[in-house]
Short mmCIF file of C-alpha atoms in Angstrom, two decimals:
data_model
loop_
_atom_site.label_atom_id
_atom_site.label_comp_id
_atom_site.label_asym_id
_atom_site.label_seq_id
_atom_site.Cartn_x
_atom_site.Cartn_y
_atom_site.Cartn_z
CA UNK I 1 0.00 0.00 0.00
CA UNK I 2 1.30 3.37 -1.07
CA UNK I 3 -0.46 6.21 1.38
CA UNK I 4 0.88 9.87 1.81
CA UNK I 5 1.82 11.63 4.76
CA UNK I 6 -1.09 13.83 5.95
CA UNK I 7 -0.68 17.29 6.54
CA UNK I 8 -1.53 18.87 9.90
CA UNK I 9 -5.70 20.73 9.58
CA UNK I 10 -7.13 22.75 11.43
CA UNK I 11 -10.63 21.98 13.44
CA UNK I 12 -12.84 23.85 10.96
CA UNK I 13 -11.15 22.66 8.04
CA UNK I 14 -13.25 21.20 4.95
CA UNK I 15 -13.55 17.87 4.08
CA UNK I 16 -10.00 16.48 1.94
CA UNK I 17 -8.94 14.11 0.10
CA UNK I 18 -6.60 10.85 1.14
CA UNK I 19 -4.50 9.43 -1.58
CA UNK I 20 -3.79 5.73 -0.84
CA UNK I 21 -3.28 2.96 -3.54
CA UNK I 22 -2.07 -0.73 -3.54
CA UNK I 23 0.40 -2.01 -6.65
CA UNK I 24 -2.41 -4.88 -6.94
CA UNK I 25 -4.49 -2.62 -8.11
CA UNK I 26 -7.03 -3.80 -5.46
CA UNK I 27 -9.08 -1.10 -3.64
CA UNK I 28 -7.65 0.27 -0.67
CA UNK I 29 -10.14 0.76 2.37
CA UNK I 30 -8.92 4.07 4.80
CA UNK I 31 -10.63 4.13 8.65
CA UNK I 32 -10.32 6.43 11.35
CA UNK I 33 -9.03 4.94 14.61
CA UNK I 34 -11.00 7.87 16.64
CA UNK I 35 -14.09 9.06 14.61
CA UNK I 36 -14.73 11.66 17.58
CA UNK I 37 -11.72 13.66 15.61
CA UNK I 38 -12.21 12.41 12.23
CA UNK I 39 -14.78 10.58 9.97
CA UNK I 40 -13.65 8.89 6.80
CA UNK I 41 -15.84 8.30 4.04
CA UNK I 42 -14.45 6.23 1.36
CA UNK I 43 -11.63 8.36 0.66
CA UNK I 44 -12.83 11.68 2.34
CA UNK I 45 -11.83 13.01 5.66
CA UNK I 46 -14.46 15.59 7.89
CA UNK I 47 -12.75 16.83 10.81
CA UNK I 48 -14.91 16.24 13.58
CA UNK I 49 -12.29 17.53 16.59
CA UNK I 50 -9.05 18.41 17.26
CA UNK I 51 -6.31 16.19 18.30
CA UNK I 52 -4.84 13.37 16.99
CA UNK I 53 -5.96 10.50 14.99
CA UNK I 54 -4.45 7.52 13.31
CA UNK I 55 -6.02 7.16 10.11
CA UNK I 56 -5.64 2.93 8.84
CA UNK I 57 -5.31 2.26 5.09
CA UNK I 58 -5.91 -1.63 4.57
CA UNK I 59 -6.23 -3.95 1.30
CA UNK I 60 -7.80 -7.23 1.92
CA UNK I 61 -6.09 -9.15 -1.17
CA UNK I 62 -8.33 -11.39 -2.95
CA UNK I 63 -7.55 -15.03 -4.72
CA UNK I 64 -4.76 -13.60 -6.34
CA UNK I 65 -3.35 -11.51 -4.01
CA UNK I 66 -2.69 -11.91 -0.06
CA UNK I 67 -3.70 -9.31 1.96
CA UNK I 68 -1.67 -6.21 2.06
CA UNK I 69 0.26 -5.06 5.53
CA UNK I 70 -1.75 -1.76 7.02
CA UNK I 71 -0.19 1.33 6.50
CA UNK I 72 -1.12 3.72 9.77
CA UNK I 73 -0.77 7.69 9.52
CA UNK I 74 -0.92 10.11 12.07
CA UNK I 75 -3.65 12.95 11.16
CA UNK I 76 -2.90 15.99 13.20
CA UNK I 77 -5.82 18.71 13.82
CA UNK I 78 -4.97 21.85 15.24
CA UNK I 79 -7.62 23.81 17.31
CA UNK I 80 -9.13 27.04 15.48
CA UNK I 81 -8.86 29.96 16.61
CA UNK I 82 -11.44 32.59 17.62
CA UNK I 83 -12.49 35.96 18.12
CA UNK I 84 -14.76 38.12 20.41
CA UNK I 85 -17.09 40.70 18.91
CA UNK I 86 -17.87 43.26 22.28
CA UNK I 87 -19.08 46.60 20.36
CA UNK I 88 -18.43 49.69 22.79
CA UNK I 89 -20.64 50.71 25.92
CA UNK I 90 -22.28 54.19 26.20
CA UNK I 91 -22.12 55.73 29.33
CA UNK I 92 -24.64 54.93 31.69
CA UNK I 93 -26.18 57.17 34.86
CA UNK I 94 -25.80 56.13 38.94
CA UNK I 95 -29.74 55.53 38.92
CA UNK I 96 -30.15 52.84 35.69
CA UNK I 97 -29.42 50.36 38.26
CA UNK I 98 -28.59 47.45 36.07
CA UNK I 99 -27.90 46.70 32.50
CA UNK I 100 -27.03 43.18 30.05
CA UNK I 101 -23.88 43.08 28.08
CA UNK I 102 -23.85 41.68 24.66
CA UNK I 103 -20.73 40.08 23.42
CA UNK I 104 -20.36 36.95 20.94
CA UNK I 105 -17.03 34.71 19.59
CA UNK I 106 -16.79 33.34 16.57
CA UNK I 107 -17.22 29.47 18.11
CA UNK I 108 -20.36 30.36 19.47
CA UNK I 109 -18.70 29.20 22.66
CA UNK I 110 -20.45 31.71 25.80
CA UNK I 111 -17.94 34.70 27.03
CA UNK I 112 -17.19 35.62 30.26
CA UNK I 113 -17.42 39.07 31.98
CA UNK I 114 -15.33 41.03 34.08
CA UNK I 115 -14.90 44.20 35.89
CA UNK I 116 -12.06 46.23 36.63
CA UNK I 117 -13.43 48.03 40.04
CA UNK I 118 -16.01 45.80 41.39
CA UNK I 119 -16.77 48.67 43.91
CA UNK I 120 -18.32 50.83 41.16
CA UNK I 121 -20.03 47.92 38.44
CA UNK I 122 -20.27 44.60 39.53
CA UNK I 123 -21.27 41.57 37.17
CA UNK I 124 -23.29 38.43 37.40
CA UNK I 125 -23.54 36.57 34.14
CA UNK I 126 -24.18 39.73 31.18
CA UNK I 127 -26.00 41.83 34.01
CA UNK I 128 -24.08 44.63 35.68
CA UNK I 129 -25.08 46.41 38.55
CA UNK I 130 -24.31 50.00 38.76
CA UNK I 131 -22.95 50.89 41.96
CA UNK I 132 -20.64 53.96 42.16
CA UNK I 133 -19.68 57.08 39.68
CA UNK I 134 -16.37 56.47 37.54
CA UNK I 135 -14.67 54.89 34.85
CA UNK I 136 -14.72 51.64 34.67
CA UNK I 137 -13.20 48.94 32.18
CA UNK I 138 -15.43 45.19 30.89
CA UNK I 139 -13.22 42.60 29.95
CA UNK I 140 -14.76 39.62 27.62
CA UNK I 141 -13.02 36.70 27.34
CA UNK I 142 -13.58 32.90 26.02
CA UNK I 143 -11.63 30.01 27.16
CA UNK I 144 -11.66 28.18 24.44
CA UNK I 145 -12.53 24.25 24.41
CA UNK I 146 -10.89 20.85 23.51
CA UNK I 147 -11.59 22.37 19.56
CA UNK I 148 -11.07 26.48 19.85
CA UNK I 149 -7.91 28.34 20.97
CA UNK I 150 -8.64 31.08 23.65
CA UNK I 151 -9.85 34.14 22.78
CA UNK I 152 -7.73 37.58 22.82
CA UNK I 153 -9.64 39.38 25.29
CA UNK I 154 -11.87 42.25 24.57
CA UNK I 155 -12.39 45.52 27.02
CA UNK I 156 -14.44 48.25 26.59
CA UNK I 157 -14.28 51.18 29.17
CA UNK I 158 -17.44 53.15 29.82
CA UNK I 159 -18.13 56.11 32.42
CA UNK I 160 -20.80 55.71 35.41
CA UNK I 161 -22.04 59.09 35.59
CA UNK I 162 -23.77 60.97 38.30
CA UNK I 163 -27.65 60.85 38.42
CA UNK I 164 -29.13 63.25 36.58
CA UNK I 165 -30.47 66.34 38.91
CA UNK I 166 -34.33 66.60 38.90
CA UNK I 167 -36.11 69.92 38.57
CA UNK I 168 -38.91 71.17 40.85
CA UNK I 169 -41.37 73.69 40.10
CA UNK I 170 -42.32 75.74 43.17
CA UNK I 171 -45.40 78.38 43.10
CA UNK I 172 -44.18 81.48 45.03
CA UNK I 173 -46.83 84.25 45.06
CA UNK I 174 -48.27 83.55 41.94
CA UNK I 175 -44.67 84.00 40.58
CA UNK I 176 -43.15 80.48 39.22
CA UNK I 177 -39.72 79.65 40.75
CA UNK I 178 -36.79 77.27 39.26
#
């Protein structure tokens, strides 16, 4: 059996090709030792996960010929790497109370918040409570998985600004006050 070296993918990857022949002429058959990584289909490959996987090409010979010795190659899938999409945050007043973050990756894997002074937002989740005027920097991050490389973080800084003053109209005399 004459099969190739395979080159190293990447989790994401498209489906590919294996090239693997016998000099009987027979049909070579081409497996997957881990099909949790990889899936072959005839002579297709879909990446399934990364890691590593030992991909079998066998001939079972016939009447004419014996069967031919496996020939085992190491398939080599590299996790993917991702991104974070966290657009910027407006300022926001002492009195909103609370507000929910929006941020996606590219995996669709969930991100993770953080604050940089807990004292003035703190953060359960995508909700952050507004507790004290300032500036104050969001961090989202992903960890990435057994398939995606961690994120770069994101951070977006935003100002907590004081509440905004209420006016009362007072009737003095028949004169109106500010």
């Amino acid at each position: 059996i004459s099969f190739e070296s395979l080159p190293v993918k990447t989790f994401g990857d498209p489906p590919f090709e294996l090239l693997a022949n016998s000099n009987s002429g027979l049909p070579v058959v081409l497996k997957s030792l881990d099909e949790s990584k990889a899936v072959v289909t005839g002579n297709m490959v879909s990446i399934i996960g990364a890691g590593a996987v030992i991909i079998v090409a066998s001939q079972d010979g016939n009447e004419n010929y014996l069967p031919a010795e496996d020939v085992s190659r190491e398939l080599t899938i590299n996790k993917a790497d991702q991104t974070i999409t966290f657009d910027p945050l407006p300022p926001v007043n002492l009195d909103e109370g609370t507000f929910t973050l929006s941020a996606t990756s590219s995996s669709m894997l969930p991100i993770s918040f953080s604050s940089s002074d807990e004292t003035k937002v703190s953060i359960s989740g995508n909700i952050v409570t507004v507790k004290e005027v300032g500036s104050v920097t969001i961090t989202a991050a992903q960890s990435g998985n057994g398939n995606y490389n961690a994120a770069s973080p994101v951070s977006q800084t935003f100002c907590v600004n004081p509440p905004a003053p209420t006016i009362t109209v007072i009737e003095n005399h028949g004169a109106t006050l500010l």
